[in-house]
PDB file of C-alpha atoms in Angstrom:
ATOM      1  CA  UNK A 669      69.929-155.827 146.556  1.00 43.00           C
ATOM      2  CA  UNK A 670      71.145-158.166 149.445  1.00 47.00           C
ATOM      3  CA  UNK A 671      68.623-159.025 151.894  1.00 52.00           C
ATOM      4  CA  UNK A 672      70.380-157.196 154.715  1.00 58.00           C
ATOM      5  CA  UNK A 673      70.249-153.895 153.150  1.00 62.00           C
ATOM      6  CA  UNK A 674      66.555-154.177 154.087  1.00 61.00           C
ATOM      7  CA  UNK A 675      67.601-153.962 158.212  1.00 67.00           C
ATOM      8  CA  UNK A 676      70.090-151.394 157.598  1.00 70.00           C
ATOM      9  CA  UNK A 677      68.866-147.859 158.809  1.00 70.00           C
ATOM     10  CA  UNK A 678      70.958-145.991 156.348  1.00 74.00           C
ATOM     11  CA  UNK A 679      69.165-147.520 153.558  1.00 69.00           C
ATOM     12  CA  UNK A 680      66.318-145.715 152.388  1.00 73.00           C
ATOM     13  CA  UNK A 681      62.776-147.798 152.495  1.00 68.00           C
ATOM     14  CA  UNK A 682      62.170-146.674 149.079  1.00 72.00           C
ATOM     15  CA  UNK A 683      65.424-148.527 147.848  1.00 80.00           C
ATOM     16  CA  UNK A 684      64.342-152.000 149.482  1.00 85.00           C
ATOM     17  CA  UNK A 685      62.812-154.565 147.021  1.00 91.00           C
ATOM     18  CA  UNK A 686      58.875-154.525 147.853  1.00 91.00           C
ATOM     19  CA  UNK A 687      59.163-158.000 147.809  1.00 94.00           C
ATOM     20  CA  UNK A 688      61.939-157.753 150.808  1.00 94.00           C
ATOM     21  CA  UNK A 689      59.937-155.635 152.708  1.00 93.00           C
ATOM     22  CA  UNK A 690      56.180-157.511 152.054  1.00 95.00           C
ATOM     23  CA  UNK A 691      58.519-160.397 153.612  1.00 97.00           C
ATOM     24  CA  UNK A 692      59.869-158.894 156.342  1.00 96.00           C
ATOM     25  CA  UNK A 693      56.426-157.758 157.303  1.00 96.00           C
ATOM     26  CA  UNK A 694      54.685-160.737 157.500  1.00 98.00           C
ATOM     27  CA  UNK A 695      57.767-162.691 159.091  1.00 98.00           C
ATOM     28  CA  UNK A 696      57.456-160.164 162.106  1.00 97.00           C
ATOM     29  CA  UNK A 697      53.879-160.137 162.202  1.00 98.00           C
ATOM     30  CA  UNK A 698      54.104-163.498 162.878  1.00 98.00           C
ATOM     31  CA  UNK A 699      57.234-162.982 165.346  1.00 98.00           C
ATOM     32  CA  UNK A 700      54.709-160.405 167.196  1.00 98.00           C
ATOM     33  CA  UNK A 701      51.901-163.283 167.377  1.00 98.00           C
ATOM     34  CA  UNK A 702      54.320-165.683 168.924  1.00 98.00           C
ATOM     35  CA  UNK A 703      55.582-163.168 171.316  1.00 98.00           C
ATOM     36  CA  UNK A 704      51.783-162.272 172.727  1.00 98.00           C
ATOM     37  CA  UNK A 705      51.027-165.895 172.956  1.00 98.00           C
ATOM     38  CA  UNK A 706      54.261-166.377 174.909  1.00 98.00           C
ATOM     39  CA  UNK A 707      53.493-163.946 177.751  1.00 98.00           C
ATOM     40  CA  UNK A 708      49.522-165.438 177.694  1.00 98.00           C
ATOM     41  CA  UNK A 709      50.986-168.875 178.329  1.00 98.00           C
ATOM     42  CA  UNK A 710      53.420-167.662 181.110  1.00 97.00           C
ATOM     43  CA  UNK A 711      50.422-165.351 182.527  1.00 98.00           C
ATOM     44  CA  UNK A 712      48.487-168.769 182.757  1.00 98.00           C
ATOM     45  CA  UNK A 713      51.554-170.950 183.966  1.00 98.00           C
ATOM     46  CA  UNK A 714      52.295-168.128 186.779  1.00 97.00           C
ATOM     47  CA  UNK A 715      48.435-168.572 187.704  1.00 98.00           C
ATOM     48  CA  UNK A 716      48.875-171.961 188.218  1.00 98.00           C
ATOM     49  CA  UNK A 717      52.024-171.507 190.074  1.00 97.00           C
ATOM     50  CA  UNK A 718      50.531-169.002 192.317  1.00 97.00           C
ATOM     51  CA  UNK A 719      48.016-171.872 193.433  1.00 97.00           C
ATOM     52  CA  UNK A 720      50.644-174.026 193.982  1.00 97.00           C
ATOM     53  CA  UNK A 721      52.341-171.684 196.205  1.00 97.00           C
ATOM     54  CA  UNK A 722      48.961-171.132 198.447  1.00 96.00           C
ATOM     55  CA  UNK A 723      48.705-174.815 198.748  1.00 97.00           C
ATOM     56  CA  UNK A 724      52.416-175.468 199.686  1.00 96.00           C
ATOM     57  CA  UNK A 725      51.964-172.229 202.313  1.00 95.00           C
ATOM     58  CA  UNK A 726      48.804-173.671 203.804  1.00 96.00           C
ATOM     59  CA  UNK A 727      50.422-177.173 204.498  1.00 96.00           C
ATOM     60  CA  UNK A 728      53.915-175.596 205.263  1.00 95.00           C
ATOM     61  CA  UNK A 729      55.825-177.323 202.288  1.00 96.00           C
ATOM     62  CA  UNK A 730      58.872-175.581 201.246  1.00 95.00           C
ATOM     63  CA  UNK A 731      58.792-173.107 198.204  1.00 94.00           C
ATOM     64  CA  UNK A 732      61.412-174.872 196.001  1.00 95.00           C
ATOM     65  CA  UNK A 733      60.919-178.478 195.055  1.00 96.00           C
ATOM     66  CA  UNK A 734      64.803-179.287 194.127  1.00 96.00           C
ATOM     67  CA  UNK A 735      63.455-182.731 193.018  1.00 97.00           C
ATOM     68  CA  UNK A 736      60.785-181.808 190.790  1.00 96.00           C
ATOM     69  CA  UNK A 737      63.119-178.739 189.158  1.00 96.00           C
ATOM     70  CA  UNK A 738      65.631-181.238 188.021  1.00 97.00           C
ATOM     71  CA  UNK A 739      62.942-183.504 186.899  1.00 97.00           C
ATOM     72  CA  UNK A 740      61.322-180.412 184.696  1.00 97.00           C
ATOM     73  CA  UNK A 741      64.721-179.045 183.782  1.00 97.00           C
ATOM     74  CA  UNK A 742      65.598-182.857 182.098  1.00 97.00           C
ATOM     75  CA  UNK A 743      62.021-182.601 180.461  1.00 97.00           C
ATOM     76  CA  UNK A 744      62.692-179.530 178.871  1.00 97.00           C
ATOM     77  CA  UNK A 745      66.036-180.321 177.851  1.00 97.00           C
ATOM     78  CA  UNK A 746      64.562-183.284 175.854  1.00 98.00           C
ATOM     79  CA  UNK A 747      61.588-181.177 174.508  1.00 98.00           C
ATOM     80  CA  UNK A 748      64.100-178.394 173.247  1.00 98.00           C
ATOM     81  CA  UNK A 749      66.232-181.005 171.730  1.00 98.00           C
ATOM     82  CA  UNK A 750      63.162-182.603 169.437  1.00 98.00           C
ATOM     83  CA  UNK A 751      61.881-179.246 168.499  1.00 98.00           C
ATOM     84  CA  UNK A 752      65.456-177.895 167.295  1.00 98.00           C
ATOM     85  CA  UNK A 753      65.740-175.557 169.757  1.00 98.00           C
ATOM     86  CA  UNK A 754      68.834-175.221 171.703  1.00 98.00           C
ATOM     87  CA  UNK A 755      68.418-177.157 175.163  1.00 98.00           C
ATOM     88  CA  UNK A 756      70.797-175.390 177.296  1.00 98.00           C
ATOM     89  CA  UNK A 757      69.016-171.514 176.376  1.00 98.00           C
ATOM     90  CA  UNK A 758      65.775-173.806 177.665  1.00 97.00           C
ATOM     91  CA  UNK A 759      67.243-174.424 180.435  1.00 97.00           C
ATOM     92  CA  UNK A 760      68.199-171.258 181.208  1.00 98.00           C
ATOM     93  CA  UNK A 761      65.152-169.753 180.713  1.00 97.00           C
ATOM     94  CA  UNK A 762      63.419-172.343 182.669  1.00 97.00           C
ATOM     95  CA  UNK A 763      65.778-171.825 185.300  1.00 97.00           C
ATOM     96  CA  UNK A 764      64.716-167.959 185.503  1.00 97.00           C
ATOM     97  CA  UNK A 765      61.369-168.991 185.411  1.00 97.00           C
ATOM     98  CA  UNK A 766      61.486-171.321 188.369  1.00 96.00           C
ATOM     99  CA  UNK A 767      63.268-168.757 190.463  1.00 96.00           C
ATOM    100  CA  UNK A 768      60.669-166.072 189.917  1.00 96.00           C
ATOM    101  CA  UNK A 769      58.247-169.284 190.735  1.00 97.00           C
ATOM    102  CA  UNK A 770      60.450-169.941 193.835  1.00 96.00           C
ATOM    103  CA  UNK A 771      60.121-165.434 194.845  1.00 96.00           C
ATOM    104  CA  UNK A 772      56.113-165.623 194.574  1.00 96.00           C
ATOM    105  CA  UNK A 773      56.132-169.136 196.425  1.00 96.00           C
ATOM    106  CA  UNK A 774      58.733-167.877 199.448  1.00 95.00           C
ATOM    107  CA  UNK A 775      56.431-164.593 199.258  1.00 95.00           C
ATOM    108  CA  UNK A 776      53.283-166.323 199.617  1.00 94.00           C
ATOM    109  CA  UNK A 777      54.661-168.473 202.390  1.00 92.00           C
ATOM    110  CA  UNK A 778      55.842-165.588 204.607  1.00 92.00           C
ATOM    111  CA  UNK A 779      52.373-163.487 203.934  1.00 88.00           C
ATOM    112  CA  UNK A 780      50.758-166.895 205.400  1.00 79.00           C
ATOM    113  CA  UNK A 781      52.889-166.530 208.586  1.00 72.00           C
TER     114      UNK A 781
END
């Protein structure tokens, strides 16, 4: 049985080589790990951020460094590229990340008004 049979929903489980399925299992066990630690790592990077934006507020520094994106953006780019990952969906998710950064940063700043 082809390996795809095991995703398709018309398939019964039953019919799927154990093997295929023991396999599948553990591959998105692993996917599931990866995932949690993801969202702890951007928890902790948005705490981080969130200090930055208090301390940009309290000495009235604008919420978006344009500078220090395109600096990060670049440094991503490069770390995508040497970890086989493709380096423009980095960017783009960095991107969304540093305009969600760039939200708290502007809110912060006008709850310090």
């Amino acid at each position: 049985m082809s390996d795809s049979r095991a995703n398709d929903p018309t398939v019964p489980a039953d019919a799927i080589d154990p093997a295929v399925t023991a396999e599948l299992t553990r591959l998105r066990e692993s996917i599931d790990n990866i995932d949690a630690a993801v969202v702890h790592m951007l928890a902790e990077r948005f705490k981080c951020t969130q200090q930055v934006g208090v301390l940009k507020a309290r000495h009235q520094l604008p919420p978006a460094d344009p500078a220090r994106e395109a600096r990060q953006i670049a440094r991503l780019r490069e770390l995508a590229g040497s970890a086989k990952l493709d380096p423009a969906f980095a960017e783009k998710l960095l991107n969304f990340i540093i305009a969600e950064v760039i939200r708290h940063h502007e809110t912060i700043a006008d709850g310090a008004r």
